[in-house]
Amino acid sequence: MPNQSQASATDHQPSTQPNFRLPQVELLLQQAFLAPYIDSLSRPLVTQVVRETLSELRQSEGFRTTGIDQTCLEAQIIARCQRLVRQRQTRLINATGTLVHTNLGRSPLNAELWDEVRELNTGYNNLELDLATGKRGGRKGLISPLLTSLTQAEDSLVVNNNAASLFLLLQEMAKGREVIVSRGEQIQIGGGFRIPDILALSGATLVEVGTTNITTAKDYLDAITEQTALVLMVHRSNFAIRGFTESPDIGEVARALPDHIVLAVDQGSGLTTETFAPDETSVRQYLKAGADLVCYSGDKLLGGPQCGIIGGRADLIKRLEKHPMMRTFRPSRIVYALLERLLIHKLNKSPAGDGIAQRTLSNPAAMQGRAERLMAALPDCFVQVPAQLVVGGGTLPDEFYPAPALACLDSRPAQQLLDALRELPVPVIATVRQQQVLLNMASLLEDDMDVLISQLKTLLKPEKDIEKTIEIPQAGHPLSISREAL
Ligand SMILES: *Cc1c(COP(=O)(O)O)cnc(C)c1O
């Protein structure tokens, strides 16, 4: 740390001498070594750190007997500041191979999209003004017609996230009445968000039908009573049931259901025009098959900001928009701006309309290109091994796509290297397989490459012999990814 700062606070004493009188808080705060922390953490937080450090020192046995020198005092304050700096929101590099990673901010937005909405958000805008009449207008801009074009929904509305979509939908359509849900679809979607709980909170009564692996159209129809308001089908977003299974044809249920019962689907991922999951049912397909309402996330596959979207019958969407609690669900203008731009790009088939999964899976050569760039920049540091990418974020739980990974040739134990990567100024999040730290090329972004290379140049300590110890697994060997991460 800068010497000049030590001198200024302790003019009356040499800085390396043990000191039994601690400096004043204000004097310490003026020193140069704290300036960067005041910048990044704010003056009040740094003041609090300084106060706490001094007060703990005063009470410590060691200080009372031997005092403390300036360098040591500064080091203690810096260590505490650094702990806080690590808790700030910070950009990081995702080398896990999970594209939509719930712990890592879910979907990265396309930079072009972000740049395009800058002025719309840094200035005033027509969020609730109808420019044709000068009167108060709705918030949705062109979002509803754009979504009609994309999904064939008669009308759509946007809320803060898809959990909110589901809650609003159940509250408005089924409060105090019955909702029929298959036993195979009573899922938990991470973060303690459980379908039966949200149903109970919304004031609806759950009527379970079918079994874990088999639910038929007849099961739904047999469960209908006077009290039934809604049939809810939920996409099994973060697990798959294989083997002897049967889910009803939604069209069959839709055709047989009495008109006054709403058929709603929590589609989850927001699959629309993406091309990499041909077996998944898209929002449009659910609506076409007869769903009255479909709700989904705006970021997972769609590629927009995180939000929830409900699309479907115009009369039902109107009811949802009039719900007294709608105000608490409605997103900020930042979300509307990003979503509108995204949808325009998507409908024009421009790359800025692609979500991260589509961008990655439509260009596998780019993954291999990144592997080669890293190996060329850091010779002897890696061995390329076959691995997989998963889309993640509670989508496509059963799909693993091939992706290259680099196993790090480093003398440290895997966990130690994994921690060191995470402690870099721009943290790198990697995975471990068979005691090897893997950097998966699928989830690296082009903007990550320069900083990744320069950081790894100082971090990795290649050990040439280690190469022999790497077992190259068979292609198709499943990556071990914790369910938490999905
Ligand atoms: C992801 C998901 C949700 C939750 O969406 P959020 O936008 O995270 O609130 C709900 N249902 C399904 C089926 C999902 O896949």
Coordinates of C-alpha atoms and ligand atoms in Angstrom, one line a residue:
M1 CA 0.0 0.0 0.0
P2 CA 1.2 3.5 -0.7
N3 CA 3.8 4.8 1.8
Q4 CA 2.7 8.3 1.6
S5 CA -0.6 7.4 3.2
Q6 CA 1.1 5.9 6.2
A7 CA 3.2 9.0 6.7
S8 CA 0.3 11.4 6.6
A9 CA -1.8 9.9 9.4
T10 CA 1.1 9.2 11.7
D11 CA 3.3 12.2 11.3
H12 CA 4.0 12.2 15.0
Q13 CA 5.2 8.6 15.0
P14 CA 7.2 6.3 12.8
S15 CA 4.8 3.9 11.1
T16 CA 6.5 0.6 11.9
Q17 CA 6.7 1.2 15.6
P18 CA 4.0 -0.5 17.7
N19 CA 1.5 2.0 18.6
F20 CA -0.7 2.0 21.7
R21 CA -2.8 4.9 20.6
L22 CA -5.0 4.2 17.6
P23 CA -5.5 6.9 15.0
Q24 CA -8.8 8.8 14.7
V25 CA -11.4 7.4 12.3
E26 CA -11.5 10.7 10.3
L27 CA -7.7 10.7 9.9
L28 CA -7.7 7.1 8.6
L29 CA -10.5 7.9 6.2
Q30 CA -8.4 10.6 4.5
Q31 CA -5.6 8.2 3.7
A32 CA -4.9 7.2 0.1
F33 CA -5.1 3.5 0.7
L34 CA -8.8 3.8 1.5
A35 CA -9.8 6.0 -1.4
P36 CA -10.4 3.1 -3.8
Y37 CA -12.6 1.4 -1.2
I38 CA -14.6 4.5 -0.6
D39 CA -15.2 4.6 -4.4
S40 CA -16.4 1.1 -4.6
L41 CA -18.2 0.7 -1.3
S42 CA -19.3 4.2 -0.3
R43 CA -17.9 6.3 2.6
P44 CA -20.4 5.2 5.2
L45 CA -19.6 1.5 4.7
V46 CA -15.8 2.1 4.9
T47 CA -16.3 4.3 8.0
Q48 CA -18.1 1.4 9.6
V49 CA -15.3 -1.0 8.7
V50 CA -12.7 1.4 10.2
R51 CA -14.8 1.8 13.4
E52 CA -15.3 -1.9 13.9
T53 CA -11.6 -2.7 13.3
L54 CA -10.5 0.0 15.8
S55 CA -13.1 -1.0 18.4
E56 CA -12.2 -4.7 18.2
L57 CA -8.5 -3.9 18.4
R58 CA -9.0 -1.8 21.5
Q59 CA -10.7 -4.8 23.2
S60 CA -8.1 -7.3 22.1
E61 CA -5.5 -8.7 24.5
G62 CA -2.8 -8.6 21.9
F63 CA -3.2 -4.9 21.2
R64 CA -3.2 -4.0 24.9
T65 CA 0.1 -5.8 25.5
T66 CA 2.1 -5.2 22.3
G67 CA 0.2 -2.4 20.4
I68 CA -0.1 -2.4 16.6
D69 CA 2.0 -0.9 13.9
Q70 CA 0.4 1.1 11.1
T71 CA 1.1 -1.4 8.3
C72 CA -0.7 -4.1 10.3
L73 CA -3.6 -1.9 11.1
E74 CA -4.0 -1.0 7.4
A75 CA -3.8 -4.7 6.4
Q76 CA -6.7 -5.5 8.8
I77 CA -8.9 -2.7 7.4
I78 CA -8.1 -3.7 3.8
A79 CA -8.9 -7.3 4.5
R80 CA -12.3 -6.4 5.8
C81 CA -12.9 -4.0 2.9
Q82 CA -12.0 -6.6 0.4
R83 CA -14.5 -9.0 1.9
L84 CA -17.2 -6.4 1.2
V85 CA -15.9 -5.8 -2.3
R86 CA -16.4 -9.5 -3.0
Q87 CA -20.1 -9.2 -2.0
R88 CA -20.8 -6.4 -4.6
Q89 CA -22.5 -7.3 -7.8
T90 CA -19.7 -8.1 -10.1
R91 CA -19.3 -9.2 -13.7
L92 CA -17.9 -12.8 -13.9
I93 CA -16.9 -15.4 -16.4
N94 CA -19.1 -18.4 -16.7
A95 CA -17.1 -21.5 -17.6
T96 CA -19.6 -24.0 -16.3
G97 CA -21.2 -25.0 -19.6
T98 CA -24.6 -24.1 -18.2
L99 CA -25.9 -21.3 -20.4
V100 CA -28.8 -20.0 -18.3
H101 CA -27.3 -20.3 -14.9
T102 CA -29.6 -19.3 -12.0
N103 CA -26.7 -18.5 -9.7
L104 CA -24.9 -16.5 -12.4
G105 CA -27.5 -14.0 -13.4
R106 CA -29.5 -16.3 -15.7
S107 CA -29.5 -15.0 -19.3
P108 CA -26.9 -12.5 -20.4
L109 CA -28.6 -9.9 -22.5
N110 CA -27.4 -9.1 -26.0
A111 CA -25.1 -6.0 -25.8
E112 CA -26.8 -4.6 -28.9
L113 CA -30.2 -4.7 -27.2
W114 CA -28.8 -3.0 -24.1
D115 CA -27.3 -0.2 -26.1
E116 CA -30.5 0.4 -28.1
V117 CA -32.6 1.1 -25.0
R118 CA -30.1 3.5 -23.4
E119 CA -31.8 6.8 -24.5
L120 CA -35.2 5.4 -23.8
N121 CA -34.2 4.9 -20.2
T122 CA -31.9 7.7 -19.5
G123 CA -34.5 10.3 -20.7
Y124 CA -38.2 10.6 -20.3
N125 CA -40.4 8.4 -22.4
N126 CA -44.0 7.7 -23.4
L127 CA -44.4 4.8 -20.9
E128 CA -48.0 5.8 -20.0
L129 CA -48.7 8.5 -22.6
D130 CA -50.7 8.0 -25.8
L131 CA -48.8 10.3 -28.2
A132 CA -51.8 10.3 -30.7
T133 CA -54.2 11.8 -28.2
G134 CA -52.0 13.3 -25.5
K135 CA -54.0 11.3 -23.0
R136 CA -52.9 8.7 -20.5
G137 CA -52.0 5.4 -22.3
G138 CA -51.2 1.8 -21.5
R139 CA -47.7 0.6 -20.6
K140 CA -47.3 -2.1 -23.2
G141 CA -46.3 -0.2 -26.3
L142 CA -46.1 -2.6 -29.1
I143 CA -45.4 -5.6 -26.9
S144 CA -48.8 -7.2 -27.2
P145 CA -49.1 -7.1 -31.1
L146 CA -45.5 -8.2 -31.4
L147 CA -46.3 -11.2 -29.1
T148 CA -49.4 -11.9 -31.1
S149 CA -47.3 -12.2 -34.2
L150 CA -44.7 -14.4 -32.4
T151 CA -47.1 -16.7 -30.5
Q152 CA -50.6 -16.2 -31.9
A153 CA -51.8 -15.1 -28.4
E154 CA -54.8 -12.8 -28.8
D155 CA -53.3 -10.6 -26.2
S156 CA -50.5 -10.7 -23.7
L157 CA -49.3 -9.0 -20.5
V158 CA -46.0 -8.7 -18.8
V159 CA -45.2 -9.1 -15.0
N160 CA -42.0 -9.2 -13.0
N161 CA -41.2 -12.8 -13.4
N162 CA -43.0 -16.0 -14.3
A163 CA -43.6 -17.0 -10.7
A164 CA -45.7 -13.8 -10.5
S165 CA -47.5 -14.8 -13.7
L166 CA -48.6 -18.0 -12.1
F167 CA -49.7 -16.3 -8.9
L168 CA -51.7 -13.6 -10.6
L169 CA -53.3 -16.1 -12.9
L170 CA -54.4 -18.3 -10.0
Q171 CA -55.6 -15.4 -7.9
E172 CA -57.7 -13.9 -10.6
M173 CA -59.1 -17.1 -12.1
A174 CA -59.4 -19.5 -9.2
K175 CA -59.4 -17.8 -5.8
G176 CA -61.7 -19.7 -3.5
R177 CA -62.3 -22.4 -6.1
E178 CA -60.7 -25.6 -7.4
V179 CA -57.6 -26.1 -9.6
I180 CA -56.9 -29.5 -11.1
V181 CA -53.2 -30.3 -11.4
S182 CA -51.5 -33.6 -12.3
R183 CA -49.5 -35.4 -9.6
G184 CA -46.6 -35.6 -12.0
E185 CA -46.5 -31.8 -12.3
Q186 CA -46.5 -30.7 -8.7
I187 CA -42.9 -29.5 -8.9
Q188 CA -40.5 -27.2 -7.1
I189 CA -38.8 -24.7 -9.3
G190 CA -35.8 -23.8 -7.2
G191 CA -35.8 -21.2 -4.5
G192 CA -38.6 -22.9 -2.6
F193 CA -41.1 -22.1 -5.3
R194 CA -43.5 -25.0 -5.1
I195 CA -46.7 -25.3 -7.2
P196 CA -48.8 -26.6 -4.3
D197 CA -47.7 -23.7 -2.1
I198 CA -48.3 -21.0 -4.6
L199 CA -51.7 -22.5 -5.2
A200 CA -52.5 -22.4 -1.5
L201 CA -51.3 -18.8 -1.2
S202 CA -53.4 -17.7 -4.1
G203 CA -56.5 -18.9 -2.2
A204 CA -57.3 -21.8 -4.7
T205 CA -57.8 -25.4 -3.7
L206 CA -55.6 -28.0 -5.2
V207 CA -57.2 -31.1 -6.7
E208 CA -54.6 -33.7 -7.6
V209 CA -55.2 -36.1 -10.4
G210 CA -53.3 -39.0 -12.0
T211 CA -50.1 -40.4 -10.7
T212 CA -46.4 -39.3 -10.8
N213 CA -45.8 -41.0 -14.2
I214 CA -49.2 -41.3 -15.8
T215 CA -52.0 -38.7 -16.1
T216 CA -54.6 -39.0 -18.8
A217 CA -57.2 -36.6 -20.2
K218 CA -59.9 -38.7 -18.5
D219 CA -58.2 -38.1 -15.1
Y220 CA -58.7 -34.3 -15.6
L221 CA -62.2 -34.6 -16.8
D222 CA -63.3 -37.0 -14.0
A223 CA -62.1 -34.5 -11.4
I224 CA -64.3 -31.7 -12.6
T225 CA -66.8 -30.4 -10.0
E226 CA -69.1 -27.4 -9.7
Q227 CA -66.2 -25.7 -7.9
T228 CA -63.6 -26.2 -10.7
A229 CA -62.2 -22.9 -12.0
L230 CA -59.1 -24.0 -13.8
V231 CA -57.0 -26.8 -15.1
L232 CA -53.3 -26.1 -14.7
M233 CA -50.6 -27.9 -16.7
V234 CA -47.0 -27.2 -15.6
H235 CA -43.9 -27.9 -17.7
R236 CA -41.5 -30.1 -15.7
S237 CA -38.8 -27.6 -16.0
N238 CA -35.9 -29.0 -14.0
F239 CA -36.3 -32.7 -14.1
A240 CA -37.5 -35.4 -16.6
I241 CA -39.5 -38.5 -16.0
R242 CA -38.5 -41.4 -18.3
G243 CA -39.8 -44.9 -18.9
F244 CA -43.4 -45.7 -18.6
T245 CA -45.0 -42.3 -18.7
E246 CA -48.1 -40.7 -20.2
S247 CA -49.2 -37.1 -20.3
P248 CA -52.5 -36.3 -21.9
D249 CA -52.8 -34.6 -25.3
I250 CA -53.6 -31.1 -24.3
G251 CA -55.9 -30.8 -27.3
E252 CA -58.0 -33.7 -26.0
V253 CA -58.4 -32.0 -22.6
A254 CA -59.1 -28.6 -24.2
R255 CA -61.9 -30.0 -26.5
A256 CA -63.6 -31.8 -23.6
L257 CA -63.4 -29.1 -21.0
P258 CA -66.6 -27.1 -20.4
D259 CA -66.3 -23.5 -21.6
H260 CA -66.3 -21.9 -18.2
I261 CA -63.2 -23.8 -17.0
V262 CA -59.9 -22.1 -17.9
L263 CA -57.1 -24.3 -19.3
A264 CA -53.8 -22.7 -18.3
V265 CA -50.2 -23.9 -19.0
D266 CA -47.1 -22.8 -17.2
Q267 CA -44.8 -23.3 -20.2
G268 CA -41.8 -21.9 -18.3
S269 CA -39.0 -21.6 -20.8
G270 CA -40.6 -19.2 -23.3
L271 CA -39.7 -21.4 -26.3
T272 CA -40.9 -19.6 -29.4
T273 CA -38.9 -19.7 -32.6
E274 CA -35.7 -21.4 -31.2
T275 CA -34.5 -24.2 -33.4
F276 CA -32.5 -26.4 -31.0
A277 CA -35.3 -28.2 -29.1
P278 CA -37.7 -29.6 -31.7
D279 CA -39.3 -31.9 -29.2
E280 CA -40.3 -29.2 -26.8
T281 CA -43.7 -27.6 -27.0
S282 CA -43.6 -23.9 -27.8
V283 CA -45.9 -21.2 -26.5
R284 CA -47.6 -21.0 -29.8
Q285 CA -48.2 -24.8 -30.0
Y286 CA -49.8 -24.8 -26.5
L287 CA -52.1 -21.9 -27.6
K288 CA -52.9 -23.6 -30.9
A289 CA -53.7 -26.9 -29.0
G290 CA -56.4 -25.0 -27.0
A291 CA -54.7 -23.5 -23.9
D292 CA -56.6 -20.4 -22.8
L293 CA -53.6 -18.9 -21.1
V294 CA -49.9 -19.7 -21.3
C295 CA -47.3 -18.2 -19.0
Y296 CA -43.5 -18.2 -19.5
S297 CA -40.3 -16.4 -18.7
G298 CA -39.0 -13.5 -20.8
D299 CA -35.3 -14.4 -20.4
K300 CA -34.7 -18.1 -20.3
L301 CA -35.0 -19.0 -24.0
L302 CA -36.7 -15.9 -25.4
G303 CA -33.5 -13.9 -24.6
G304 CA -35.1 -10.8 -23.1
P305 CA -35.0 -9.3 -19.7
Q306 CA -36.2 -11.4 -16.8
C307 CA -39.9 -11.0 -16.6
G308 CA -43.1 -13.1 -16.8
I309 CA -45.4 -13.1 -19.8
I310 CA -49.0 -14.3 -19.9
G311 CA -50.5 -14.8 -23.3
G312 CA -53.9 -16.1 -24.5
R313 CA -57.5 -15.2 -24.7
A314 CA -58.1 -11.4 -24.8
D315 CA -61.0 -11.4 -22.3
L316 CA -58.9 -13.3 -19.7
I317 CA -55.9 -11.0 -20.2
K318 CA -58.2 -8.0 -19.7
R319 CA -59.3 -9.5 -16.4
L320 CA -55.8 -10.1 -15.2
E321 CA -54.8 -6.5 -16.1
K322 CA -57.7 -5.2 -14.0
H323 CA -56.6 -7.3 -11.0
P324 CA -56.3 -4.9 -8.0
M325 CA -52.8 -6.3 -7.3
M326 CA -51.6 -5.9 -10.9
R327 CA -49.7 -2.8 -9.8
T328 CA -47.5 -4.8 -7.5
F329 CA -46.6 -7.2 -10.3
R330 CA -45.9 -4.7 -13.1
P331 CA -42.3 -4.4 -14.3
S332 CA -40.3 -1.2 -14.7
R333 CA -39.9 0.6 -18.0
I334 CA -36.4 -0.9 -18.4
V335 CA -38.1 -4.3 -18.9
Y336 CA -40.7 -3.0 -21.3
A337 CA -38.0 -1.3 -23.4
L338 CA -35.8 -4.3 -23.6
L339 CA -38.6 -6.7 -24.4
E340 CA -40.1 -4.5 -27.1
R341 CA -36.7 -4.2 -28.9
L342 CA -36.0 -7.9 -28.5
L343 CA -39.3 -8.9 -30.0
I344 CA -38.8 -6.7 -33.0
H345 CA -35.3 -8.2 -33.6
K346 CA -36.7 -11.7 -33.1
L347 CA -39.5 -11.2 -35.6
N348 CA -37.0 -9.8 -38.1
K349 CA -34.8 -12.8 -37.5
S350 CA -31.9 -10.6 -36.6
P351 CA -29.2 -12.0 -34.3
A352 CA -30.0 -9.5 -31.5
G353 CA -33.3 -11.3 -31.2
D354 CA -31.6 -14.6 -30.2
G355 CA -31.3 -15.7 -26.6
I356 CA -28.0 -17.0 -25.3
A357 CA -29.0 -20.7 -25.9
Q358 CA -29.9 -20.0 -29.6
R359 CA -26.7 -17.9 -30.1
T360 CA -24.5 -20.7 -28.7
L361 CA -26.2 -23.7 -30.2
S362 CA -26.4 -22.2 -33.7
N363 CA -22.7 -21.6 -33.8
P364 CA -20.8 -24.6 -32.4
A365 CA -17.6 -23.6 -34.4
A366 CA -17.3 -20.6 -32.1
M367 CA -16.9 -22.8 -29.1
Q368 CA -14.1 -24.7 -30.7
G369 CA -12.6 -21.4 -31.8
R370 CA -12.5 -20.2 -28.2
A371 CA -10.8 -23.4 -27.2
E372 CA -8.1 -22.9 -29.8
R373 CA -7.6 -19.3 -28.9
L374 CA -7.0 -20.2 -25.3
M375 CA -4.6 -23.1 -26.2
A376 CA -2.6 -20.8 -28.5
A377 CA -2.4 -18.0 -26.0
L378 CA -1.4 -20.3 -23.1
P379 CA 0.6 -23.2 -24.5
D380 CA 1.0 -26.3 -22.3
C381 CA -1.7 -25.1 -19.9
F382 CA -4.7 -27.2 -21.2
V383 CA -5.8 -30.4 -22.7
Q384 CA -9.0 -30.3 -24.7
V385 CA -11.6 -32.8 -23.5
P386 CA -15.2 -33.6 -24.7
A387 CA -17.9 -32.3 -22.5
Q388 CA -21.5 -31.1 -22.7
L389 CA -23.4 -27.9 -22.4
V390 CA -26.9 -27.7 -20.9
V391 CA -29.3 -24.8 -21.4
G392 CA -30.1 -24.7 -17.7
G393 CA -32.4 -22.2 -15.9
G394 CA -35.0 -24.9 -15.5
T395 CA -35.3 -25.6 -19.2
L396 CA -34.7 -28.8 -21.2
P397 CA -33.6 -30.9 -18.2
D398 CA -33.0 -33.9 -20.4
E399 CA -30.9 -32.3 -23.2
F400 CA -27.1 -32.5 -23.2
Y401 CA -25.4 -31.0 -26.2
P402 CA -21.7 -31.6 -27.0
A403 CA -19.3 -28.9 -26.2
P404 CA -15.5 -28.7 -25.9
A405 CA -13.9 -28.1 -22.5
L406 CA -10.3 -27.4 -21.5
A407 CA -8.9 -29.3 -18.6
C408 CA -6.3 -27.2 -16.7
L409 CA -2.9 -28.6 -16.4
D410 CA -2.0 -27.2 -13.0
S411 CA -0.1 -28.6 -10.1
R412 CA -2.6 -27.5 -7.5
P413 CA -5.4 -29.7 -6.2
A414 CA -8.6 -29.2 -8.1
Q415 CA -10.5 -27.5 -5.3
Q416 CA -7.7 -25.1 -4.7
L417 CA -7.5 -24.1 -8.4
L418 CA -11.3 -23.8 -8.5
D419 CA -11.1 -21.3 -5.6
A420 CA -8.2 -19.4 -7.1
L421 CA -10.2 -19.0 -10.3
R422 CA -13.2 -17.7 -8.3
E423 CA -10.9 -15.2 -6.5
L424 CA -9.6 -13.5 -9.7
P425 CA -10.5 -9.8 -10.2
V426 CA -13.0 -11.0 -12.8
P427 CA -14.0 -14.3 -11.1
V428 CA -14.0 -17.4 -13.3
I429 CA -16.5 -20.0 -12.4
A430 CA -15.4 -23.5 -13.5
T431 CA -16.4 -27.1 -12.7
V432 CA -14.5 -30.1 -11.5
R433 CA -14.7 -33.5 -13.2
Q434 CA -12.6 -36.5 -12.1
Q435 CA -10.2 -34.2 -10.1
Q436 CA -9.7 -32.0 -13.1
V437 CA -10.7 -28.3 -13.3
L438 CA -12.7 -27.9 -16.6
L439 CA -13.3 -24.6 -18.4
N440 CA -16.3 -25.3 -20.6
M441 CA -16.2 -23.3 -23.8
A442 CA -19.9 -23.2 -24.4
S443 CA -20.8 -20.5 -21.8
L444 CA -17.8 -18.2 -22.5
L445 CA -18.8 -15.0 -24.2
E446 CA -16.6 -13.3 -26.9
D447 CA -16.1 -10.3 -24.6
D448 CA -14.7 -12.6 -21.9
M449 CA -11.8 -13.8 -23.9
D450 CA -9.2 -11.1 -23.5
V451 CA -9.7 -10.7 -19.8
L452 CA -9.8 -14.5 -19.3
I453 CA -6.5 -15.0 -21.2
S454 CA -4.7 -12.2 -19.3
Q455 CA -5.9 -13.5 -15.9
L456 CA -5.0 -17.1 -16.7
K457 CA -1.5 -16.1 -17.8
T458 CA -0.7 -15.0 -14.3
L459 CA -2.7 -17.7 -12.5
L460 CA -2.0 -21.0 -14.2
K461 CA 1.2 -22.9 -13.3
P462 CA 1.4 -25.6 -15.9
E463 CA 3.1 -28.8 -14.9
K464 CA 4.1 -30.7 -18.0
D465 CA 3.9 -34.2 -16.6
I466 CA 0.4 -33.8 -15.4
E467 CA -0.9 -34.3 -18.9
K468 CA -0.5 -38.0 -18.6
T469 CA -2.9 -38.2 -15.7
I470 CA -5.9 -36.8 -17.5
E471 CA -8.4 -39.4 -18.4
I472 CA -10.2 -38.4 -21.6
P473 CA -13.7 -39.5 -21.0
Q474 CA -15.9 -40.9 -23.7
A475 CA -17.9 -38.3 -25.6
G476 CA -21.4 -38.3 -24.1
H477 CA -20.1 -38.8 -20.6
P478 CA -22.5 -36.7 -18.5
L479 CA -21.1 -33.7 -16.8
S480 CA -21.8 -33.6 -13.1
I481 CA -23.7 -30.5 -12.6
S482 CA -25.4 -29.8 -9.3
R483 CA -29.2 -29.6 -9.5
E484 CA -28.9 -26.3 -7.6
A485 CA -27.2 -24.7 -10.5
L486 CA -30.0 -25.6 -12.9
Ligands
LIG1 C1 -38.5 -20.9 -14.6 C2 -39.9 -21.3 -14.4 C3 -40.8 -20.6 -13.5 C4 -40.3 -19.4 -12.7 O1 -40.0 -18.4 -13.6 P1 -39.3 -17.1 -13.0 O2 -39.2 -16.1 -14.1 O3 -37.9 -17.5 -12.5 O4 -40.1 -16.6 -11.9 C5 -42.0 -21.1 -13.3 N1 -42.5 -22.2 -14.0 C6 -41.7 -22.9 -14.8 C7 -42.3 -24.1 -15.5 C8 -40.4 -22.5 -15.0 O5 -39.6 -23.2 -15.9

